[in-house]
Short mmCIF file of C-alpha atoms in Angstrom, two decimals:
data_model
loop_
_atom_site.label_atom_id
_atom_site.label_comp_id
_atom_site.label_asym_id
_atom_site.label_seq_id
_atom_site.Cartn_x
_atom_site.Cartn_y
_atom_site.Cartn_z
CA MET A 1 23.28 3.97 4.69
CA MET A 2 24.34 3.65 1.06
CA LYS A 3 23.60 7.33 0.47
CA ARG A 4 25.76 8.38 3.39
CA THR A 5 28.61 6.18 2.16
CA PHE A 6 28.61 7.94 -1.20
CA LYS A 7 28.43 11.34 0.46
CA MET A 8 31.40 10.63 2.69
CA SER A 9 33.42 9.18 -0.16
CA ALA A 10 32.87 12.07 -2.51
CA VAL A 11 35.47 14.31 -0.87
CA ALA A 12 38.10 11.60 -0.83
CA LEU A 13 37.38 10.67 -4.41
CA VAL A 14 37.64 14.25 -5.64
CA LEU A 15 40.76 15.00 -3.65
CA GLY A 16 42.35 11.74 -4.69
CA ALA A 17 43.12 13.15 -8.13
CA GLY A 18 45.40 15.84 -6.79
CA ALA A 19 44.64 17.78 -9.93
CA VAL A 20 43.95 21.25 -8.61
CA LEU A 21 43.58 20.63 -4.87
CA SER A 22 46.01 19.70 -2.17
CA ALA A 23 44.75 16.58 -0.34
CA PRO A 24 45.21 16.65 3.45
CA ALA A 25 47.63 14.16 4.91
CA ALA A 26 44.73 12.40 6.62
CA LEU A 27 43.49 11.32 3.21
CA ALA A 28 46.78 9.92 2.06
CA GLN A 29 46.31 6.60 0.32
CA THR A 30 48.38 3.46 0.12
CA SER A 31 49.23 2.16 -3.32
CA PRO A 32 46.01 1.75 -5.31
CA VAL A 33 47.41 -1.29 -7.16
CA VAL A 34 49.37 -4.19 -5.67
CA CYS A 35 49.75 -6.38 -8.75
CA PRO A 36 53.17 -7.99 -9.23
CA GLY A 37 55.51 -5.71 -11.16
CA TYR A 38 53.23 -2.69 -10.78
CA GLU A 39 54.94 0.68 -11.09
CA LYS A 40 53.10 3.85 -10.27
CA GLY A 41 52.69 6.01 -13.33
CA LYS A 42 52.94 9.75 -13.63
CA THR A 43 49.99 11.62 -12.14
CA THR A 44 47.86 13.36 -14.77
CA LEU A 45 46.41 16.78 -13.99
CA VAL A 46 43.39 18.52 -15.48
CA GLY A 47 43.99 21.45 -17.73
CA GLU A 48 44.05 24.99 -16.39
CA ARG A 49 40.65 26.03 -17.78
CA THR A 50 38.91 22.89 -16.49
CA GLY A 51 40.80 23.11 -13.21
CA LYS A 52 39.48 26.57 -12.39
CA LYS A 53 35.89 25.46 -12.80
CA VAL A 54 36.49 22.27 -10.87
CA GLN A 55 37.97 24.39 -8.06
CA LYS A 56 34.82 26.54 -8.06
CA ALA A 57 32.60 23.44 -8.00
CA PHE A 58 34.52 22.05 -5.08
CA GLU A 59 34.12 25.31 -3.16
CA PHE A 60 30.35 25.04 -3.60
CA TYR A 61 30.45 21.41 -2.56
CA ASN A 62 32.49 22.27 0.53
CA GLU A 63 29.67 24.63 1.56
CA ASP A 64 27.07 21.86 0.99
CA LEU A 65 25.81 23.63 -2.12
CA VAL A 66 25.72 20.49 -4.20
CA ASP A 67 23.28 21.70 -6.84
CA GLU A 68 25.41 24.79 -7.46
CA ALA A 69 28.51 22.58 -7.71
CA LEU A 70 26.77 20.36 -10.25
CA ASN A 71 25.65 23.32 -12.33
CA VAL A 72 29.25 24.48 -12.60
CA LEU A 73 30.41 21.00 -13.61
CA TYR A 74 27.62 20.57 -16.19
CA GLU A 75 28.83 23.75 -17.94
CA ILE A 76 32.34 22.37 -18.42
CA ASP A 77 32.97 21.05 -21.92
CA PRO A 78 36.51 19.66 -21.74
CA SER A 79 38.32 18.62 -24.88
CA GLU A 80 40.93 16.36 -23.31
CA ASP A 81 40.01 12.74 -22.51
CA PHE A 82 41.41 12.95 -18.99
CA ASP A 83 39.53 16.17 -18.25
CA LYS A 84 36.29 14.61 -19.53
CA ALA A 85 36.78 11.53 -17.39
CA TYR A 86 37.69 13.61 -14.35
CA VAL A 87 34.64 15.88 -14.63
CA ASN A 88 32.31 12.93 -15.30
CA ARG A 89 33.70 11.22 -12.22
CA PHE A 90 33.18 14.31 -10.08
CA ILE A 91 29.59 14.66 -11.32
CA GLY A 92 28.91 10.97 -10.76
CA ASN A 93 30.25 11.12 -7.21
CA LEU A 94 28.02 14.06 -6.33
CA LEU A 95 24.93 12.55 -7.93
CA ALA A 96 25.52 9.24 -6.17
CA ALA A 97 25.05 11.02 -2.85
CA GLN A 98 21.63 12.34 -3.88
CA GLU A 99 18.36 10.52 -3.42
CA GLY A 100 16.98 9.10 -6.64
CA GLN A 101 19.98 10.04 -8.77
CA GLY A 102 21.69 6.65 -8.75
CA GLY A 103 20.92 5.80 -12.36
CA LYS A 104 22.20 9.14 -13.62
CA ALA A 105 25.30 8.90 -11.43
CA TYR A 106 25.96 5.42 -12.78
CA ASN A 107 26.09 6.63 -16.38
CA TYR A 108 28.53 9.44 -15.58
CA LEU A 109 30.81 7.08 -13.64
CA VAL A 110 30.79 4.49 -16.43
CA ASP A 111 31.86 7.21 -18.87
CA SER A 112 34.66 8.21 -16.54
CA VAL A 113 36.31 4.76 -16.55
CA LYS A 114 35.56 3.43 -20.02
CA ASN A 115 38.80 4.75 -21.59
CA LYS A 116 40.93 4.15 -18.48
CA VAL A 117 42.54 7.57 -18.53
CA LEU A 118 42.04 8.41 -14.85
CA ASN A 119 44.94 8.10 -12.47
CA ASP A 120 45.16 4.65 -10.90
CA LEU A 121 43.77 5.68 -7.52
CA GLU A 122 40.80 7.45 -9.09
CA HIS A 123 40.17 4.57 -11.48
CA ALA A 124 40.29 1.98 -8.69
CA GLN A 125 37.97 3.98 -6.42
CA THR A 126 35.49 4.50 -9.23
CA LEU A 127 35.37 0.83 -10.15
CA LYS A 128 34.48 -0.05 -6.56
CA LEU A 129 31.94 2.76 -6.37
CA LEU A 130 30.32 1.49 -9.55
CA GLY A 131 29.95 -1.90 -7.91
CA ASP A 132 28.30 -0.35 -4.86
CA LEU A 133 26.06 1.85 -6.99
CA SER A 134 25.05 -1.12 -9.13
CA MET A 135 23.95 -2.93 -5.97
CA GLN A 136 21.92 0.09 -4.91
CA GLU A 137 20.28 0.33 -8.31
CA GLU A 138 19.66 -3.45 -8.37
CA LYS A 139 21.90 -3.94 -11.40
CA TYR A 140 23.35 -7.09 -9.91
CA THR A 141 25.03 -8.47 -13.00
CA ASP A 142 26.76 -5.11 -13.44
CA ALA A 143 27.81 -5.20 -9.79
CA VAL A 144 29.52 -8.54 -10.39
CA LYS A 145 31.36 -7.05 -13.36
CA TRP A 146 32.54 -3.94 -11.51
CA TYR A 147 33.68 -5.73 -8.36
CA ASN A 148 35.64 -8.22 -10.44
CA SER A 149 37.06 -5.37 -12.49
CA TRP A 150 38.23 -3.67 -9.29
CA MET A 151 39.95 -6.86 -8.11
CA ASP A 152 41.50 -7.51 -11.51
CA PHE A 153 42.81 -3.95 -11.72
CA THR A 154 44.13 -3.61 -8.16
CA CYS A 155 44.99 -7.24 -7.34
CA LYS A 156 43.60 -6.40 -3.90
CA GLU A 157 41.37 -8.52 -1.70
CA ASP A 158 38.78 -6.89 0.51
CA ALA A 159 36.38 -8.77 2.79
CA ASP A 160 33.55 -6.28 2.26
CA VAL A 161 33.93 -6.40 -1.52
CA TYR A 162 33.88 -10.19 -1.49
CA THR A 163 30.71 -10.10 0.63
CA ARG A 164 29.02 -7.67 -1.75
CA LEU A 165 30.15 -9.76 -4.70
CA THR A 166 28.59 -12.82 -3.05
CA GLN A 167 25.36 -10.87 -2.56
CA ALA A 168 25.42 -9.77 -6.20
CA TYR A 169 25.81 -13.39 -7.34
CA TYR A 170 22.84 -14.32 -5.16
CA GLU A 171 20.63 -11.52 -6.48
CA SER A 172 21.54 -12.42 -10.07
CA LYS A 173 20.66 -16.10 -9.40
CA GLN A 174 24.24 -17.32 -9.87
CA LEU A 175 24.03 -19.43 -6.73
CA ASP A 176 26.91 -21.76 -7.57
CA LYS A 177 29.33 -18.81 -7.83
CA MET A 178 28.60 -17.57 -4.31
CA ILE A 179 30.77 -20.00 -2.37
CA GLU A 180 34.25 -18.90 -3.45
CA PRO A 181 33.86 -15.16 -2.64
CA ALA A 182 31.99 -15.98 0.58
CA ASP A 183 34.89 -18.17 1.70
CA ARG A 184 37.39 -15.42 0.84
CA ALA A 185 35.38 -12.89 2.84
CA ILE A 186 35.23 -15.25 5.81
CA ALA A 187 38.98 -15.74 5.66
CA LEU A 188 39.75 -12.03 5.37
CA TYR A 189 37.56 -10.57 8.12
CA GLU A 190 39.63 -9.96 11.25
CA GLU A 191 36.50 -10.32 13.39
CA PRO A 192 33.87 -12.88 12.36
CA ASN A 193 31.15 -11.36 10.18
CA LYS A 194 27.89 -13.25 9.86
CA ASN A 195 26.96 -11.96 6.40
CA PRO A 196 29.21 -14.17 4.25
CA TYR A 197 28.22 -17.20 6.34
CA VAL A 198 24.53 -16.46 5.79
CA LEU A 199 25.05 -15.98 2.06
CA LYS A 200 27.00 -19.22 1.82
CA LEU A 201 24.30 -21.06 3.75
CA THR A 202 21.63 -19.58 1.46
CA SER A 203 23.49 -20.75 -1.63
CA TYR A 204 23.64 -24.33 -0.40
CA TYR A 205 20.09 -24.37 0.95
CA GLU A 206 18.47 -22.99 -2.19
CA ARG A 207 20.35 -25.58 -4.23
CA LYS A 208 19.06 -28.28 -1.85
CA MET A 209 22.59 -29.16 -0.76
CA TYR A 210 21.44 -29.85 2.78
CA ASP A 211 24.55 -31.60 4.10
CA GLN A 212 26.64 -28.56 3.22
CA THR A 213 23.93 -26.28 4.62
CA VAL A 214 24.22 -28.05 7.96
CA LEU A 215 27.99 -27.55 8.05
CA VAL A 216 27.62 -23.80 7.53
CA ALA A 217 24.83 -23.61 10.11
CA GLU A 218 27.07 -25.39 12.63
CA GLU A 219 29.79 -22.83 11.96
CA LEU A 220 27.31 -19.98 12.51
CA VAL A 221 26.42 -21.39 15.92
CA ARG A 222 30.10 -21.73 16.84
CA LYS A 223 30.98 -18.22 15.70
CA PHE A 224 27.84 -16.43 16.87
CA PRO A 225 26.44 -18.45 19.81
CA GLU A 226 24.65 -15.41 21.21
CA GLU A 227 22.32 -15.21 18.19
CA PRO A 228 19.08 -17.15 18.92
CA ARG A 229 18.06 -17.83 15.33
CA TRP A 230 21.19 -19.74 14.42
CA TRP A 231 20.37 -22.39 17.05
CA THR A 232 16.82 -22.90 15.84
CA GLN A 233 17.80 -22.81 12.17
CA LEU A 234 20.49 -25.41 12.84
CA GLY A 235 17.84 -27.58 14.46
CA MET A 236 15.60 -27.21 11.43
CA PHE A 237 18.44 -28.10 9.08
CA TYR A 238 19.21 -31.20 11.13
CA LEU A 239 15.57 -32.20 10.63
CA GLN A 240 16.06 -31.71 6.89
CA VAL A 241 18.82 -34.35 6.89
CA GLU A 242 16.96 -36.56 9.40
CA GLU A 243 19.48 -36.02 12.20
CA TYR A 244 16.74 -36.03 14.84
CA LYS A 245 18.90 -36.38 17.92
CA LYS A 246 21.11 -33.48 16.83
CA ALA A 247 18.00 -31.45 16.04
CA LEU A 248 16.73 -32.09 19.54
CA SER A 249 20.07 -31.10 21.06
CA SER A 250 20.05 -27.81 19.16
CA PHE A 251 16.54 -26.93 20.27
CA GLU A 252 17.25 -28.02 23.86
CA LEU A 253 20.31 -25.79 24.05
CA ALA A 254 18.32 -22.93 22.56
CA ASP A 255 15.60 -23.49 25.15
CA MET A 256 18.11 -23.57 28.00
CA GLN A 257 19.36 -20.15 26.89
CA GLY A 258 15.84 -18.72 26.65
CA PHE A 259 16.03 -18.36 22.86
CA LEU A 260 12.73 -20.04 21.93
CA LYS A 261 10.20 -17.24 21.55
CA LYS A 262 8.06 -18.38 18.63
CA GLU A 263 5.14 -20.75 18.49
CA SER A 264 6.76 -22.82 15.74
CA GLU A 265 9.96 -23.21 17.78
CA ALA A 266 8.15 -24.33 20.93
CA LYS A 267 6.11 -26.86 19.00
CA ALA A 268 9.20 -28.11 17.18
CA LEU A 269 10.95 -28.83 20.48
CA ALA A 270 7.91 -30.65 21.85
CA GLN A 271 7.59 -32.71 18.67
CA LEU A 272 11.28 -33.59 18.79
CA TYR A 273 10.90 -34.89 22.33
CA GLN A 274 8.08 -37.12 21.17
CA SER A 275 9.83 -38.36 18.05
CA ASN A 276 12.93 -39.14 20.13
CA GLY A 277 10.94 -41.30 22.54
CA MET A 278 10.34 -38.71 25.26
CA PRO A 279 6.63 -37.90 24.97
CA TYR A 280 6.29 -36.91 28.64
CA ARG A 281 8.89 -34.16 28.18
CA GLY A 282 7.08 -33.15 25.03
CA ALA A 283 3.86 -32.69 26.98
CA LYS A 284 5.60 -30.76 29.73
CA THR A 285 7.28 -28.54 27.16
CA LEU A 286 3.96 -27.55 25.59
CA GLU A 287 2.52 -26.80 29.02
CA LYS A 288 5.56 -24.68 29.88
CA PHE A 289 5.24 -22.56 26.76
CA ILE A 290 1.51 -22.09 27.32
CA LYS A 291 2.28 -20.77 30.79
CA ALA A 292 4.99 -18.50 29.33
CA GLY A 293 2.53 -17.06 26.82
CA VAL A 294 4.41 -18.34 23.78
CA LEU A 295 1.61 -20.78 22.91
CA GLU A 296 -2.10 -20.07 22.96
CA GLU A 297 -4.08 -22.59 24.95
CA THR A 298 -6.54 -23.88 22.35
CA ALA A 299 -8.59 -27.06 22.36
CA GLU A 300 -6.44 -28.42 19.55
CA LEU A 301 -3.25 -27.80 21.52
CA THR A 302 -4.81 -29.30 24.64
CA ALA A 303 -5.56 -32.42 22.61
CA SER A 304 -1.95 -32.48 21.38
CA ILE A 305 -0.74 -32.44 24.97
CA ALA A 306 -3.20 -35.20 25.79
CA ASN A 307 -1.79 -37.24 22.91
CA ALA A 308 1.73 -36.81 24.33
CA TYR A 309 0.61 -37.97 27.77
CA HIS A 310 -1.13 -40.91 26.09
CA ALA A 311 2.15 -41.87 24.41
CA ALA A 312 3.85 -41.55 27.80
CA LYS A 313 1.24 -43.97 29.21
CA ASP A 314 -0.11 -41.38 31.63
CA PHE A 315 -3.63 -42.38 30.69
CA LYS A 316 -5.51 -40.51 33.41
CA THR A 317 -3.86 -37.18 32.64
CA ALA A 318 -4.39 -37.73 28.93
CA ALA A 319 -8.08 -38.55 29.50
CA LYS A 320 -8.50 -35.45 31.64
CA LEU A 321 -7.07 -33.25 28.91
CA TYR A 322 -9.20 -34.84 26.21
CA ALA A 323 -12.19 -34.13 28.43
CA LYS A 324 -11.14 -30.48 28.61
CA ALA A 325 -10.78 -30.27 24.84
CA ALA A 326 -14.13 -32.00 24.40
CA ALA A 327 -15.87 -29.60 26.77
CA GLU A 328 -14.57 -26.65 24.76
CA THR A 329 -15.53 -28.01 21.35
CA SER A 330 -18.12 -30.77 21.81
CA ASP A 331 -15.99 -32.75 19.38
CA PRO A 332 -17.18 -36.38 19.64
CA GLU A 333 -13.72 -37.67 18.73
CA TYR A 334 -12.24 -36.09 21.86
CA TYR A 335 -14.95 -37.80 23.92
CA ARG A 336 -14.13 -41.11 22.23
CA LYS A 337 -10.45 -40.75 23.06
CA GLN A 338 -11.28 -39.78 26.62
CA GLY A 339 -13.48 -42.84 26.98
CA THR A 340 -10.90 -45.20 25.48
CA LEU A 341 -8.19 -43.97 27.84
CA LEU A 342 -10.45 -44.20 30.87
CA LEU A 343 -11.17 -47.79 29.90
CA ILE A 344 -7.43 -48.50 29.84
CA ALA A 345 -7.10 -46.73 33.20
CA GLU A 346 -9.89 -49.00 34.51
CA ASP A 347 -12.27 -46.10 35.21
CA TYR A 348 -15.13 -47.97 33.63
CA LYS A 349 -17.97 -45.70 34.70
CA GLY A 350 -16.06 -42.66 33.48
CA ALA A 351 -15.38 -44.43 30.21
CA VAL A 352 -19.07 -45.21 29.72
CA LYS A 353 -20.06 -41.61 30.28
CA ALA A 354 -17.45 -40.23 27.87
CA LEU A 355 -18.28 -42.76 25.16
CA GLU A 356 -21.99 -42.09 25.45
CA ASN A 357 -21.20 -38.39 24.98
CA ALA A 358 -19.38 -39.33 21.79
CA LEU A 359 -22.43 -41.21 20.50
CA GLU A 360 -24.79 -38.40 21.43
CA ARG A 361 -22.73 -35.94 19.43
CA GLY A 362 -22.89 -38.02 16.25
CA ILE A 363 -19.44 -39.57 16.02
CA GLU A 364 -18.47 -41.27 12.79
CA ASN A 365 -18.32 -45.07 12.82
CA PRO A 366 -20.50 -45.38 15.94
CA GLU A 367 -20.18 -49.19 15.89
CA LYS A 368 -16.58 -48.89 17.04
CA VAL A 369 -17.71 -46.79 20.00
CA HIS A 370 -20.38 -49.37 20.76
CA PHE A 371 -17.68 -52.05 20.86
CA THR A 372 -15.66 -50.01 23.38
CA LEU A 373 -18.84 -49.35 25.37
CA MET A 374 -19.46 -53.08 25.40
CA GLU A 375 -16.05 -53.61 27.05
CA ALA A 376 -16.49 -50.74 29.53
CA ASN A 377 -19.94 -51.95 30.60
CA PHE A 378 -18.77 -55.55 30.81
CA TYR A 379 -15.90 -54.71 33.16
CA ALA A 380 -18.20 -52.41 35.12
CA GLY A 381 -20.55 -55.41 35.66
CA ASP A 382 -23.46 -54.07 33.59
CA TYR A 383 -23.93 -57.14 31.39
CA ARG A 384 -27.28 -56.04 29.98
CA ALA A 385 -25.74 -52.82 28.66
CA ALA A 386 -22.72 -54.76 27.40
CA TYR A 387 -24.98 -57.15 25.51
CA LYS A 388 -26.95 -54.26 24.00
CA HIS A 389 -23.79 -52.60 22.73
CA VAL A 390 -22.35 -55.82 21.32
CA GLN A 391 -25.42 -56.10 19.13
CA GLU A 392 -24.74 -52.63 17.75
CA ALA A 393 -21.06 -53.40 17.25
CA LYS A 394 -21.93 -56.46 15.14
CA LYS A 395 -23.39 -54.14 12.50
CA ASP A 396 -19.85 -53.23 11.48
CA ARG A 397 -18.45 -55.95 9.24
CA SER A 398 -14.91 -55.37 10.44
CA LEU A 399 -16.02 -55.83 14.06
CA ARG A 400 -18.56 -58.58 13.57
CA ARG A 401 -16.28 -61.53 14.32
CA ASN A 402 -14.80 -59.99 17.49
CA ALA A 403 -18.19 -58.83 18.69
CA ALA A 404 -19.70 -62.27 18.05
CA ALA A 405 -16.91 -63.83 20.10
CA TRP A 406 -17.77 -61.59 23.05
CA GLU A 407 -21.50 -62.30 22.90
CA PRO A 408 -21.53 -65.82 24.50
CA TYR A 409 -18.94 -64.69 27.05
CA ILE A 410 -21.23 -61.84 28.15
CA LYS A 411 -24.21 -64.23 28.40
CA GLU A 412 -22.21 -66.70 30.47
CA LYS A 413 -21.02 -64.03 32.92
CA ALA A 414 -24.55 -62.69 33.27
CA LYS A 415 -25.96 -66.18 33.84
CA ASN A 416 -23.35 -66.93 36.51
CA ARG A 417 -24.50 -63.86 38.39
CA GLY A 418 -28.19 -64.62 37.96
CA ILE A 419 -28.79 -61.85 35.48
CA ASN A 420 -31.30 -62.50 32.74
CA ILE A 421 -30.37 -60.87 29.42
#
């Protein structure tokens, strides 16, 4: 794209001098300088000898014979400062349109403006071109210089130039200087352009100015509501400043519009539901995105959904999902959680089976599982098993007092029912 821009501009830039060629009316320019008190000076023309060769070079150029045009221009050895600047500018314009010749073009163009002998239109165009070429060649500090030089010389404001200047400040790590030109670009564009907003947002974000980042992100959503990423980024920035309800609203609105297509986005919405006290909706959200193919149905994700149902006090569904995760992985912790939830749901036999699976698979801190097994067996009426497990639970110092308190209660219940322990 940059190469094409230089190619298209070369004709206008050459014709702009009016030295030996008659510019078509279609290329007529407005005043190149709008500074207060500016008066257009007399147009300087190249000398006759230089002009003939420039005419020949332009004829080659007009036939797309750029190398031949350059060879003619290289042979010119003008003695006048204006002629030198004019020829250097012509060479620089042609080189700028060629792949890999940016550095060489840059040097010629710098030489053409250093003594400020070009006509005002040519000088102004070349300053802006030098800014663009500096960006292409990744000479970002130079780009800043040339864009500012163009504005200082012409007293003009251009939204695209301000945007490029903002980009140059970013690339040269002058983050604090990005805001002013970005704001000018935003103000000058007739139709909203996302680029200066994004650059402004980047400046604030990389400087950890998160409150200001949020304000720019909100403006992006207002100006470009059809763009999915602005909604999700706004949600993430709200999280950064701990505005959890606003973050949820952003992700919900994005979801309603079908904008959430990434795994991280789907999980963020589900997590926001849970952190905002809506774990059931969090669980349903994860299930929806699994069905849509956005999320892969793994044992870990199944356990996350189970955890959400647990928080929503849907203990049976949570236990069922932990059982599914356990069956896929043989993870004893999933069996423990299944068993604990079945105990709460008063499915005592199911709880016993799940907890025994946890023990069989070598769960850490087995005494805690024994304590839960004691409860499940007790409520299931198996007092002998309850008594056996309470003995194991007592081996854990942190459980010993509670387990010891259960022991006489188990004996008494068993005795009342004629069961000998």
